[in-house]
Each structure stands twice: as C-alpha cells, then as structure tokens.
Amino acid sequence: MFVAFRCYYCSSSTVTKKLLLLNRHLLQSSSSSRASKSPSSCFNSGVNNTTGSFFFSSDIPPSSSPLTTEPSIDISTFQAKLTTLAPSIYKSLRSNGYYATPGPYSVLPQHTIQRMREQSIHLRQMGRFEPSWSEKIDAITGKVTRFNKEGVFACEPDGQDYYDAPDLIVYLSVMLSTLPNLLNSQQQDDEKEEEEVGAYGLSASSFNAKLAVTSPGGSVYPLHIDNPQGLSVGDTRRLTCILYMNPDYQDGDGGELRIYYCGNDESKSSSSLSATITNTNDENNNSSETNKKKYTVDDITPEGGRMVLFWSDEIPHEVLPTGPTTTAAANRSVDDVMQDRYALTVWIPTEYYHTIHNPRSKFANLGVEVFSK
C-alpha cells in the first residue's frame, strides 16, 4: 500500500501574510542608507527583475527592532552565481529530478554561511522555533495522521525577521526574485522538453520557507514527498530549494539527505554516494528484466553552503540519522551544538497547475515505486 508523507507547510492565508511581511521590509529598506546591502537591491540590480510580482500592505506595521547586523550577502554576486549554475540546475532537474551543488560554498562564501548559521541560532534563542511535525497520508482512505519529528525544531522566517536575521531574508528574496525566471528561461530554450512535459511556470507570486535544526544523536526525517496531494489540498509547491548552514560538518556527523530518483545520472554530484536499487516485488513475483523497478539512491552530505533542489511533488527523500555515527566522531558529545544540522528551505510554486503530478513526467510513478519497496 502506498502511504505518503507530507512535509508540513503553512496555510495559504499564512503564506500571504508571510509574503506581505517579507516585501514590506524589502520596500522599506529601499529608502535606507543600507541600499547597497538591503534586500531591496535584488530588485534594482538583478538579472531578473520581478518587482511586479510583489505587493505591499500598509496594514502591517514595521518592526520596532533595531537591525542587529548588516547583511553580508553580496546580492549581485549571488545572482551571478545562480545565473552561471542555471544550465546545470535545469539539466539535472530534467534528467534526474534533483540538483546538488558539486561542493560546499558554490553559491555563497563560507563567511556568509557562518553568519546565516549564527542568525539562525539567534532566532532559536529568541524562542522562534517550535517542535517540527509532518503528516502521514493513507493513499486509499485519505486519512491524515500528524506526528512529531523527534529532535527536530523549525520556524517559518518572514520579513519581520529581517532585523534579527538579515542574511536569511536577503537570501530568500534573491532566490525568489531570480531562480524562477532563470529556470523558466532555460526550459523555454529547450523546445522539446517544454513540448513533452509542459512549461514549468515557476512563480515568485507566493512562497513558503522553513528554517529547521536537527539535533544530534539519531534524529531523522522519515521518507516522504513534500507535496504528495497537490491541488486536492491547494498545494502548488513545485520546487524545493534547500541550503545547508553547517560549516563545521565532519564525516560521521550524519544527517545526510537521501534522494530517490530515476535518471541517467548525467549531472551526478561528487558530494553524494550513489546506489542503484532493484525492486522485484511485482504482483506476479515475476523477476524478468521488464518487470524490475529501478531507481537510484544518492546520499548528500549537509555540508555548509551546499544547495540541493528537487521537484516537490515527485521526488521521495529522507534525512538519515544524525551522528555521531562513526568511531571518528564518537568522541563528540551529542550535546555539542556544533553538530546541530541547520537547513533553510524555500518552496517555489508553479502558476501552471497542470504540471503538478504531471502524468507525462518521467518521475510520475517514482513515489509509488519507492514507497512500495
């Protein structure tokens, strides 16, 4: 029986509020003396100006908190990195359903990742984090069961957090203003792909983000698909984008992201460990080659600065137990905060709803195969 797990996301009304909060601070900062480093700069100097897709509400009061630190992200450099990587990201998403940067600090430098981790810890110390949870969905009955993820805590960053975590908010704003158009443009140049599966229609008109920390000592995320139900519950998330903020990560710290995919491995990252799984559990117990179900598993280390992207509605994934898991790391205490695994996720939706759970996609049956293994 196919049982889906859904990664928690906030309601549409909360998404709207989060977007309002984010963009109020983007607009406010455009008139400040910090213009060169403010998140509004991503609309003024970027390769993909999407100002028109954002809106402003005078009903939300500005934060009274002082800016605790200047953002360190160089927006134009970050956008240029995304632009350079866009062909590789597109090719890997098309072929394998996911993309991972070839190594740490491919999109942001180490000092910025360290700052983002420090700002994440600051938000946690402020009490912004809560125990993280997910939902188990029975594919036959549709029954939804909520469960907590032991040792995992999360919050939903938005514009009000700019004064306490400016780099996190600048990162989110640049991703939203840049990446959807870059990938849409890549697909438009690939007429065959667009004809076969339809246009991506990735959009910055709404967003959802999650900042999560996984504690050491065996904490896990169960196997799941972020958006298994799609339009039946109003979920339009299409692309999951994860940034890891663990600059002190060592072999044996665990917490690897395990990705399941069926592809030709054209763009396989050197940061992952790959294995091909063959599932022969068909109804007739027929082990002929034509009835074997094959998919590949990649384990991606959550090193600081590594970015991973995959299709939210199609790609099964899980997080392996956090360490210490080897003799080399066993002398590190499970209470060592350096082993806390921080990840910032932003989900990008599509405006072309027919692309969600698209039966023409090469990954359409991947979830069924993986969950029935």
mmCIF file of C-alpha atoms in Angstrom:
data_model
loop_
_atom_site.group_PDB
_atom_site.id
_atom_site.type_symbol
_atom_site.label_atom_id
_atom_site.label_comp_id
_atom_site.label_asym_id
_atom_site.label_seq_id
_atom_site.Cartn_x
_atom_site.Cartn_y
_atom_site.Cartn_z
ATOM 1 C CA MET A 1 0.000 0.000 0.000
ATOM 2 C CA PHE A 2 1.292 3.437 -0.914
ATOM 3 C CA VAL A 3 1.413 5.679 2.143
ATOM 4 C CA ALA A 4 2.580 9.229 1.533
ATOM 5 C CA PHE A 5 4.237 11.560 3.980
ATOM 6 C CA ARG A 6 3.821 15.300 3.550
ATOM 7 C CA CYS A 7 6.319 17.855 4.719
ATOM 8 C CA TYR A 8 4.453 20.480 6.761
ATOM 9 C CA TYR A 9 3.795 23.828 5.174
ATOM 10 C CA CYS A 10 1.688 26.735 6.326
ATOM 11 C CA SER A 11 -1.790 27.610 5.121
ATOM 12 C CA SER A 12 -2.443 29.879 2.155
ATOM 13 C CA SER A 13 -3.517 32.705 4.432
ATOM 14 C CA THR A 14 -0.255 32.406 6.343
ATOM 15 C CA VAL A 15 1.685 32.342 3.066
ATOM 16 C CA THR A 16 0.008 35.614 2.060
ATOM 17 C CA LYS A 17 0.902 37.188 5.403
ATOM 18 C CA LYS A 18 4.491 35.963 5.135
ATOM 19 C CA LEU A 19 4.814 37.447 1.657
ATOM 20 C CA LEU A 20 3.393 40.759 2.828
ATOM 21 C CA LEU A 21 5.843 40.840 5.716
ATOM 22 C CA LEU A 22 8.803 39.952 3.518
ATOM 23 C CA ASN A 23 8.033 42.575 0.922
ATOM 24 C CA ARG A 24 7.221 45.348 3.359
ATOM 25 C CA HIS A 25 10.809 45.155 4.547
ATOM 26 C CA LEU A 26 12.104 44.883 1.002
ATOM 27 C CA LEU A 27 10.316 48.105 0.122
ATOM 28 C CA GLN A 28 11.158 49.908 3.348
ATOM 29 C CA SER A 29 14.852 49.215 3.008
ATOM 30 C CA SER A 30 14.964 50.705 -0.495
ATOM 31 C CA SER A 31 14.993 54.192 1.012
ATOM 32 C CA SER A 32 17.539 53.434 3.722
ATOM 33 C CA SER A 33 21.240 54.188 3.792
ATOM 34 C CA ARG A 34 21.850 50.432 3.502
ATOM 35 C CA ALA A 35 20.668 50.351 -0.116
ATOM 36 C CA SER A 36 23.784 48.577 -1.352
ATOM 37 C CA LYS A 37 23.196 45.691 1.029
ATOM 38 C CA SER A 38 19.456 45.820 1.576
ATOM 39 C CA PRO A 39 17.175 43.052 0.299
ATOM 40 C CA SER A 40 15.514 45.555 -1.999
ATOM 41 C CA SER A 41 18.714 45.614 -4.038
ATOM 42 C CA CYS A 42 17.755 42.298 -5.550
ATOM 43 C CA PHE A 43 15.026 44.140 -7.426
ATOM 44 C CA ASN A 44 17.222 47.000 -8.551
ATOM 45 C CA SER A 45 20.404 45.391 -9.817
ATOM 46 C CA GLY A 46 19.463 41.819 -10.605
ATOM 47 C CA VAL A 47 19.380 39.927 -13.875
ATOM 48 C CA ASN A 48 15.737 39.072 -13.312
ATOM 49 C CA ASN A 49 13.670 41.954 -12.046
ATOM 50 C CA THR A 50 10.347 40.685 -10.730
ATOM 51 C CA THR A 51 9.183 43.677 -8.735
ATOM 52 C CA GLY A 52 5.763 43.500 -10.333
ATOM 53 C CA SER A 53 5.039 40.136 -8.757
ATOM 54 C CA PHE A 54 5.363 41.543 -5.240
ATOM 55 C CA PHE A 55 2.913 43.732 -3.390
ATOM 56 C CA PHE A 56 2.717 45.989 -0.357
ATOM 57 C CA SER A 57 0.295 46.274 2.533
ATOM 58 C CA SER A 58 0.082 49.329 4.748
ATOM 59 C CA ASP A 59 -1.835 47.250 7.309
ATOM 60 C CA ILE A 60 1.322 45.584 8.619
ATOM 61 C CA PRO A 61 3.326 47.816 10.975
ATOM 62 C CA PRO A 62 7.103 47.941 10.615
ATOM 63 C CA SER A 63 9.223 46.168 13.195
ATOM 64 C CA SER A 64 10.497 48.335 16.050
ATOM 65 C CA SER A 65 13.574 46.116 16.468
ATOM 66 C CA PRO A 66 16.921 47.655 15.541
ATOM 67 C CA LEU A 67 18.990 45.975 12.850
ATOM 68 C CA THR A 68 21.380 43.803 14.841
ATOM 69 C CA THR A 69 23.846 43.281 11.987
ATOM 70 C CA GLU A 70 24.315 44.344 8.396
ATOM 71 C CA PRO A 71 23.576 41.638 5.814
ATOM 72 C CA SER A 72 26.766 40.177 4.393
ATOM 73 C CA ILE A 73 25.367 38.689 1.179
ATOM 74 C CA ASP A 74 26.663 40.380 -1.960
ATOM 75 C CA ILE A 75 23.440 40.309 -3.947
ATOM 76 C CA SER A 76 24.864 40.853 -7.413
ATOM 77 C CA THR A 77 27.496 38.139 -6.874
ATOM 78 C CA PHE A 78 24.874 35.717 -5.550
ATOM 79 C CA GLN A 79 22.632 36.364 -8.555
ATOM 80 C CA ALA A 80 25.571 35.887 -10.894
ATOM 81 C CA LYS A 81 26.330 32.514 -9.280
ATOM 82 C CA LEU A 82 22.740 31.392 -9.739
ATOM 83 C CA THR A 83 22.821 32.547 -13.346
ATOM 84 C CA THR A 84 26.021 30.589 -14.001
ATOM 85 C CA LEU A 85 24.600 27.450 -12.373
ATOM 86 C CA ALA A 86 21.172 27.701 -14.035
ATOM 87 C CA PRO A 87 22.019 25.489 -17.087
ATOM 88 C CA SER A 88 23.397 22.748 -14.821
ATOM 89 C CA ILE A 89 20.451 23.029 -12.433
ATOM 90 C CA TYR A 90 17.982 22.777 -15.309
ATOM 91 C CA LYS A 91 19.778 19.832 -16.923
ATOM 92 C CA SER A 92 19.908 17.875 -13.657
ATOM 93 C CA LEU A 93 16.280 18.614 -12.735
ATOM 94 C CA ARG A 94 15.196 17.496 -16.201
ATOM 95 C CA SER A 95 17.298 14.318 -16.162
ATOM 96 C CA ASN A 96 17.296 13.258 -12.517
ATOM 97 C CA GLY A 97 14.635 15.325 -10.772
ATOM 98 C CA TYR A 98 17.152 16.902 -8.422
ATOM 99 C CA TYR A 99 20.312 19.002 -8.373
ATOM 100 C CA ALA A 100 23.067 19.332 -5.760
ATOM 101 C CA THR A 101 25.943 21.779 -5.937
ATOM 102 C CA PRO A 102 29.226 19.964 -6.595
ATOM 103 C CA GLY A 103 30.672 21.091 -3.287
ATOM 104 C CA PRO A 104 30.208 23.451 -0.366
ATOM 105 C CA TYR A 105 30.222 27.222 -0.843
ATOM 106 C CA SER A 106 29.348 27.010 -4.536
ATOM 107 C CA VAL A 107 26.765 29.798 -4.275
ATOM 108 C CA LEU A 108 27.668 31.670 -1.084
ATOM 109 C CA PRO A 109 31.060 32.057 0.645
ATOM 110 C CA GLN A 110 31.918 30.416 3.944
ATOM 111 C CA HIS A 111 31.780 33.619 5.979
ATOM 112 C CA THR A 112 28.218 34.264 4.787
ATOM 113 C CA ILE A 113 27.108 30.724 5.627
ATOM 114 C CA GLN A 114 28.652 31.144 9.084
ATOM 115 C CA ARG A 115 26.720 34.391 9.549
ATOM 116 C CA MET A 116 23.480 32.737 8.424
ATOM 117 C CA ARG A 117 24.021 29.940 10.936
ATOM 118 C CA GLU A 118 24.673 32.451 13.720
ATOM 119 C CA GLN A 119 21.491 34.327 12.801
ATOM 120 C CA SER A 120 19.564 31.032 12.808
ATOM 121 C CA ILE A 121 20.872 30.272 16.297
ATOM 122 C CA HIS A 122 19.850 33.788 17.359
ATOM 123 C CA LEU A 123 16.273 33.188 16.171
ATOM 124 C CA ARG A 124 16.237 29.925 18.125
ATOM 125 C CA GLN A 125 17.455 31.699 21.255
ATOM 126 C CA MET A 126 14.619 34.207 20.777
ATOM 127 C CA GLY A 127 12.122 31.353 21.027
ATOM 128 C CA ARG A 128 11.100 31.389 17.355
ATOM 129 C CA PHE A 129 11.497 27.614 16.921
ATOM 130 C CA GLU A 130 8.854 25.010 17.713
ATOM 131 C CA PRO A 131 8.866 21.198 17.527
ATOM 132 C CA SER A 132 8.632 20.157 13.878
ATOM 133 C CA TRP A 133 5.923 17.823 12.620
ATOM 134 C CA SER A 134 4.762 16.095 9.463
ATOM 135 C CA GLU A 135 1.679 14.241 8.236
ATOM 136 C CA LYS A 136 1.166 10.632 7.194
ATOM 137 C CA ILE A 137 -1.455 10.211 4.478
ATOM 138 C CA ASP A 138 -3.088 6.896 3.631
ATOM 139 C CA ALA A 139 -3.375 6.798 -0.154
ATOM 140 C CA ILE A 140 -6.511 4.620 -0.055
ATOM 141 C CA THR A 141 -8.549 6.188 2.731
ATOM 142 C CA GLY A 142 -7.005 9.665 2.611
ATOM 143 C CA LYS A 143 -6.713 9.633 6.392
ATOM 144 C CA VAL A 144 -4.157 12.150 7.632
ATOM 145 C CA THR A 145 -2.200 11.452 10.805
ATOM 146 C CA ARG A 146 0.023 14.117 12.281
ATOM 147 C CA PHE A 147 3.250 13.126 14.040
ATOM 148 C CA ASN A 148 6.145 14.979 15.632
ATOM 149 C CA LYS A 149 9.703 14.573 14.389
ATOM 150 C CA GLU A 150 11.789 13.852 17.461
ATOM 151 C CA GLY A 151 14.785 16.129 17.848
ATOM 152 C CA VAL A 152 13.722 18.432 15.001
ATOM 153 C CA PHE A 153 12.703 22.061 15.543
ATOM 154 C CA ALA A 154 11.649 24.664 12.978
ATOM 155 C CA CYS A 155 10.297 28.141 12.325
ATOM 156 C CA GLU A 156 8.938 29.984 9.302
ATOM 157 C CA PRO A 157 11.120 33.042 8.611
ATOM 158 C CA ASP A 158 9.476 36.086 7.074
ATOM 159 C CA GLY A 159 10.087 39.794 6.628
ATOM 160 C CA GLN A 160 9.721 40.608 10.309
ATOM 161 C CA ASP A 161 12.877 38.588 10.933
ATOM 162 C CA TYR A 162 14.973 40.922 8.779
ATOM 163 C CA TYR A 163 16.179 42.903 11.786
ATOM 164 C CA ASP A 164 17.405 39.797 13.603
ATOM 165 C CA ALA A 165 18.423 37.611 10.649
ATOM 166 C CA PRO A 166 19.029 39.900 7.658
ATOM 167 C CA ASP A 167 21.083 37.414 5.629
ATOM 168 C CA LEU A 168 18.340 34.792 5.833
ATOM 169 C CA ILE A 169 15.778 37.246 4.462
ATOM 170 C CA VAL A 170 18.106 38.604 1.769
ATOM 171 C CA TYR A 171 18.817 35.015 0.684
ATOM 172 C CA LEU A 172 15.088 34.240 0.430
ATOM 173 C CA SER A 173 14.351 37.414 -1.521
ATOM 174 C CA VAL A 174 17.167 36.812 -4.024
ATOM 175 C CA MET A 175 16.114 33.200 -4.552
ATOM 176 C CA LEU A 176 12.520 34.253 -5.189
ATOM 177 C CA SER A 177 13.379 37.132 -7.475
ATOM 178 C CA THR A 178 15.976 35.250 -9.509
ATOM 179 C CA LEU A 179 15.619 31.475 -9.679
ATOM 180 C CA PRO A 180 12.063 31.050 -11.080
ATOM 181 C CA ASN A 181 12.772 33.198 -14.126
ATOM 182 C CA LEU A 182 16.171 31.599 -14.700
ATOM 183 C CA LEU A 183 14.741 28.076 -14.809
ATOM 184 C CA ASN A 184 11.684 29.117 -16.816
ATOM 185 C CA SER A 185 14.004 30.707 -19.370
ATOM 186 C CA GLN A 186 16.164 27.589 -19.545
ATOM 187 C CA GLN A 187 13.125 25.488 -20.344
ATOM 188 C CA GLN A 188 11.859 27.927 -22.960
ATOM 189 C CA ASP A 189 15.130 27.393 -24.788
ATOM 190 C CA ASP A 190 14.501 23.634 -24.700
ATOM 191 C CA GLU A 191 11.503 23.305 -27.015
ATOM 192 C CA LYS A 192 11.462 19.505 -26.822
ATOM 193 C CA GLU A 193 11.251 19.436 -23.030
ATOM 194 C CA GLU A 194 8.547 22.098 -22.936
ATOM 195 C CA GLU A 195 6.519 20.216 -25.538
ATOM 196 C CA GLU A 196 6.868 16.886 -23.701
ATOM 197 C CA VAL A 197 6.031 17.921 -20.132
ATOM 198 C CA GLY A 198 4.623 21.453 -20.436
ATOM 199 C CA ALA A 199 6.071 24.732 -19.205
ATOM 200 C CA TYR A 200 7.295 24.875 -15.608
ATOM 201 C CA GLY A 201 5.591 28.171 -14.802
ATOM 202 C CA LEU A 202 7.672 28.647 -11.640
ATOM 203 C CA SER A 203 6.499 31.748 -9.830
ATOM 204 C CA ALA A 204 7.507 34.223 -7.143
ATOM 205 C CA SER A 205 3.893 35.253 -6.518
ATOM 206 C CA SER A 206 3.868 33.378 -3.197
ATOM 207 C CA PHE A 207 6.335 31.449 -1.115
ATOM 208 C CA ASN A 208 6.797 29.288 1.927
ATOM 209 C CA ALA A 209 10.034 28.860 3.858
ATOM 210 C CA LYS A 210 11.193 26.721 6.750
ATOM 211 C CA LEU A 211 14.287 27.093 8.887
ATOM 212 C CA ALA A 212 14.956 23.779 10.643
ATOM 213 C CA VAL A 213 17.507 22.408 13.082
ATOM 214 C CA THR A 214 18.022 18.688 13.623
ATOM 215 C CA SER A 215 19.657 17.667 16.894
ATOM 216 C CA PRO A 216 22.499 15.125 17.062
ATOM 217 C CA GLY A 217 22.003 11.661 18.454
ATOM 218 C CA GLY A 218 19.896 9.896 15.826
ATOM 219 C CA SER A 219 17.210 12.397 14.781
ATOM 220 C CA VAL A 220 15.699 11.655 11.360
ATOM 221 C CA TYR A 221 13.166 12.825 8.774
ATOM 222 C CA PRO A 222 11.074 9.870 7.518
ATOM 223 C CA LEU A 223 10.821 9.033 3.829
ATOM 224 C CA HIS A 224 8.358 11.450 2.246
ATOM 225 C CA ILE A 225 7.378 13.654 -0.681
ATOM 226 C CA ASP A 226 6.942 17.330 0.165
ATOM 227 C CA ASN A 227 3.763 17.794 -1.885
ATOM 228 C CA PRO A 228 2.016 14.435 -2.360
ATOM 229 C CA GLN A 229 -1.561 15.757 -2.573
ATOM 230 C CA GLY A 230 -1.126 18.818 -4.760
ATOM 231 C CA LEU A 231 -4.210 20.682 -5.878
ATOM 232 C CA SER A 232 -6.557 18.467 -3.872
ATOM 233 C CA VAL A 233 -5.426 20.445 -0.824
ATOM 234 C CA GLY A 234 -4.472 23.651 -2.647
ATOM 235 C CA ASP A 235 -0.746 22.926 -2.504
ATOM 236 C CA THR A 236 1.037 24.400 -5.561
ATOM 237 C CA ARG A 237 4.622 23.840 -4.403
ATOM 238 C CA ARG A 238 6.720 22.623 -7.339
ATOM 239 C CA LEU A 239 10.392 23.153 -6.471
ATOM 240 C CA THR A 240 12.117 22.545 -3.139
ATOM 241 C CA CYS A 241 15.352 24.514 -2.535
ATOM 242 C CA ILE A 242 17.491 23.630 0.498
ATOM 243 C CA LEU A 243 20.572 25.474 1.745
ATOM 244 C CA TYR A 244 22.695 23.838 4.455
ATOM 245 C CA MET A 245 24.375 26.002 7.092
ATOM 246 C CA ASN A 246 26.816 23.602 8.737
ATOM 247 C CA PRO A 247 30.347 24.959 8.155
ATOM 248 C CA ASP A 248 31.872 22.618 10.796
ATOM 249 C CA TYR A 249 30.339 19.445 9.340
ATOM 250 C CA GLN A 250 32.618 16.384 9.554
ATOM 251 C CA ASP A 251 32.396 12.856 8.201
ATOM 252 C CA GLY A 252 30.366 10.858 10.690
ATOM 253 C CA ASP A 253 28.111 13.744 11.740
ATOM 254 C CA GLY A 254 25.301 12.061 9.811
ATOM 255 C CA GLY A 255 22.096 13.802 8.746
ATOM 256 C CA GLU A 256 22.648 13.059 5.044
ATOM 257 C CA LEU A 257 19.795 13.825 2.664
ATOM 258 C CA ARG A 258 18.852 10.603 0.861
ATOM 259 C CA ILE A 259 17.337 11.311 -2.559
ATOM 260 C CA TYR A 260 15.484 8.659 -4.588
ATOM 261 C CA TYR A 261 15.403 9.254 -8.314
ATOM 262 C CA CYS A 262 15.291 7.558 -11.678
ATOM 263 C CA GLY A 263 17.580 9.251 -14.133
ATOM 264 C CA ASN A 264 20.553 8.841 -16.387
ATOM 265 C CA ASP A 265 22.953 10.274 -13.795
ATOM 266 C CA GLU A 266 24.190 12.933 -16.262
ATOM 267 C CA SER A 267 24.787 15.512 -13.565
ATOM 268 C CA LYS A 268 25.518 13.404 -10.527
ATOM 269 C CA SER A 269 27.265 15.370 -7.810
ATOM 270 C CA SER A 270 30.582 14.224 -6.413
ATOM 271 C CA SER A 271 29.171 15.066 -2.972
ATOM 272 C CA SER A 272 26.879 12.053 -2.935
ATOM 273 C CA LEU A 273 27.082 8.315 -2.527
ATOM 274 C CA SER A 274 25.021 6.532 -5.172
ATOM 275 C CA ALA A 275 23.499 3.066 -5.293
ATOM 276 C CA THR A 276 21.017 1.523 -7.702
ATOM 277 C CA ILE A 277 18.123 -0.335 -6.091
ATOM 278 C CA THR A 278 16.202 -3.037 -7.927
ATOM 279 C CA ASN A 279 12.701 -3.805 -6.692
ATOM 280 C CA THR A 280 11.175 -7.056 -7.960
ATOM 281 C CA ASN A 281 8.085 -7.113 -5.762
ATOM 282 C CA ASP A 282 5.500 -7.091 -8.547
ATOM 283 C CA GLU A 283 2.120 -8.782 -8.253
ATOM 284 C CA ASN A 284 3.149 -11.951 -10.102
ATOM 285 C CA ASN A 285 6.545 -12.170 -8.363
ATOM 286 C CA ASN A 286 7.955 -12.010 -11.881
ATOM 287 C CA SER A 287 11.661 -11.278 -11.809
ATOM 288 C CA SER A 288 12.024 -10.692 -15.535
ATOM 289 C CA GLU A 289 14.030 -7.633 -16.519
ATOM 290 C CA THR A 290 10.975 -5.917 -17.961
ATOM 291 C CA ASN A 291 9.177 -6.039 -14.600
ATOM 292 C CA LYS A 292 12.059 -4.864 -12.430
ATOM 293 C CA LYS A 293 11.652 -1.421 -10.963
ATOM 294 C CA LYS A 294 14.894 0.504 -10.781
ATOM 295 C CA TYR A 295 15.710 3.747 -9.082
ATOM 296 C CA THR A 296 18.845 5.283 -7.704
ATOM 297 C CA VAL A 297 19.628 6.495 -4.201
ATOM 298 C CA ASP A 298 22.029 9.355 -3.531
ATOM 299 C CA ASP A 299 23.149 10.335 -0.040
ATOM 300 C CA ILE A 300 24.094 14.023 0.047
ATOM 301 C CA THR A 301 26.112 15.380 2.946
ATOM 302 C CA PRO A 302 24.687 18.565 4.522
ATOM 303 C CA GLU A 303 27.964 20.459 4.447
ATOM 304 C CA GLY A 304 27.867 24.198 4.942
ATOM 305 C CA GLY A 305 26.978 26.122 1.798
ATOM 306 C CA ARG A 306 25.674 23.128 -0.151
ATOM 307 C CA MET A 307 22.425 23.727 -2.041
ATOM 308 C CA VAL A 308 20.001 20.996 -3.140
ATOM 309 C CA LEU A 309 16.954 21.426 -5.365
ATOM 310 C CA PHE A 310 14.323 18.849 -6.351
ATOM 311 C CA TRP A 311 10.731 18.589 -7.566
ATOM 312 C CA SER A 312 8.467 18.994 -4.520
ATOM 313 C CA ASP A 313 5.619 16.889 -5.907
ATOM 314 C CA GLU A 314 7.636 13.965 -7.255
ATOM 315 C CA ILE A 315 10.947 13.225 -5.540
ATOM 316 C CA PRO A 316 10.946 10.969 -2.439
ATOM 317 C CA HIS A 317 13.602 11.803 0.121
ATOM 318 C CA GLU A 318 14.509 11.345 3.764
ATOM 319 C CA VAL A 319 17.119 12.509 6.262
ATOM 320 C CA LEU A 320 19.365 9.814 7.700
ATOM 321 C CA PRO A 321 20.136 9.685 11.451
ATOM 322 C CA THR A 322 22.281 12.469 12.784
ATOM 323 C CA GLY A 323 25.633 11.473 14.295
ATOM 324 C CA PRO A 324 27.903 10.710 15.831
ATOM 325 C CA THR A 325 27.651 7.581 13.682
ATOM 326 C CA THR A 326 31.319 6.578 13.321
ATOM 327 C CA THR A 327 34.210 5.877 15.651
ATOM 328 C CA ALA A 328 35.967 9.001 14.377
ATOM 329 C CA ALA A 329 33.082 11.197 15.505
ATOM 330 C CA ALA A 330 32.103 9.245 18.615
ATOM 331 C CA ASN A 331 34.184 11.448 20.903
ATOM 332 C CA ARG A 332 31.965 14.415 20.037
ATOM 333 C CA SER A 333 29.195 14.801 22.581
ATOM 334 C CA VAL A 334 25.594 14.579 21.392
ATOM 335 C CA ASP A 335 25.115 17.856 23.268
ATOM 336 C CA ASP A 336 27.695 19.566 21.065
ATOM 337 C CA VAL A 337 25.785 22.399 19.344
ATOM 338 C CA MET A 338 28.325 22.319 16.531
ATOM 339 C CA GLN A 339 26.606 19.121 15.407
ATOM 340 C CA ASP A 340 23.173 20.727 15.155
ATOM 341 C CA ARG A 341 22.153 20.387 11.495
ATOM 342 C CA TYR A 342 20.710 23.688 10.184
ATOM 343 C CA ALA A 343 18.867 23.853 6.862
ATOM 344 C CA LEU A 344 16.894 26.661 5.223
ATOM 345 C CA THR A 345 14.222 25.546 2.756
ATOM 346 C CA VAL A 346 12.217 27.686 0.375
ATOM 347 C CA TRP A 347 9.447 26.182 -1.740
ATOM 348 C CA ILE A 348 8.722 27.769 -5.109
ATOM 349 C CA PRO A 349 5.214 27.267 -6.521
ATOM 350 C CA THR A 350 4.004 26.978 -10.091
ATOM 351 C CA GLU A 351 1.315 29.019 -11.782
ATOM 352 C CA TYR A 352 0.710 26.184 -14.268
ATOM 353 C CA TYR A 353 -1.239 23.795 -12.098
ATOM 354 C CA HIS A 354 -1.329 21.029 -14.696
ATOM 355 C CA THR A 355 2.396 20.474 -14.128
ATOM 356 C CA ILE A 356 1.768 19.274 -10.549
ATOM 357 C CA HIS A 357 1.792 15.461 -10.541
ATOM 358 C CA ASN A 358 2.035 15.582 -14.311
ATOM 359 C CA PRO A 359 1.407 12.054 -15.682
ATOM 360 C CA ARG A 360 3.729 12.830 -18.608
ATOM 361 C CA SER A 361 6.683 13.387 -16.281
ATOM 362 C CA LYS A 362 9.397 10.724 -16.207
ATOM 363 C CA PHE A 363 9.124 10.835 -12.399
ATOM 364 C CA ALA A 364 5.340 10.370 -12.264
ATOM 365 C CA ASN A 365 5.468 6.830 -10.831
ATOM 366 C CA LEU A 366 8.625 7.208 -8.787
ATOM 367 C CA GLY A 367 6.837 7.727 -5.486
ATOM 368 C CA VAL A 368 4.714 4.610 -5.877
ATOM 369 C CA GLU A 369 7.783 2.515 -6.694
ATOM 370 C CA VAL A 370 9.851 3.840 -3.798
ATOM 371 C CA PHE A 371 7.125 3.608 -1.147
ATOM 372 C CA SER A 372 6.246 0.057 -2.222
ATOM 373 C CA LYS A 373 9.842 -1.169 -1.972
#
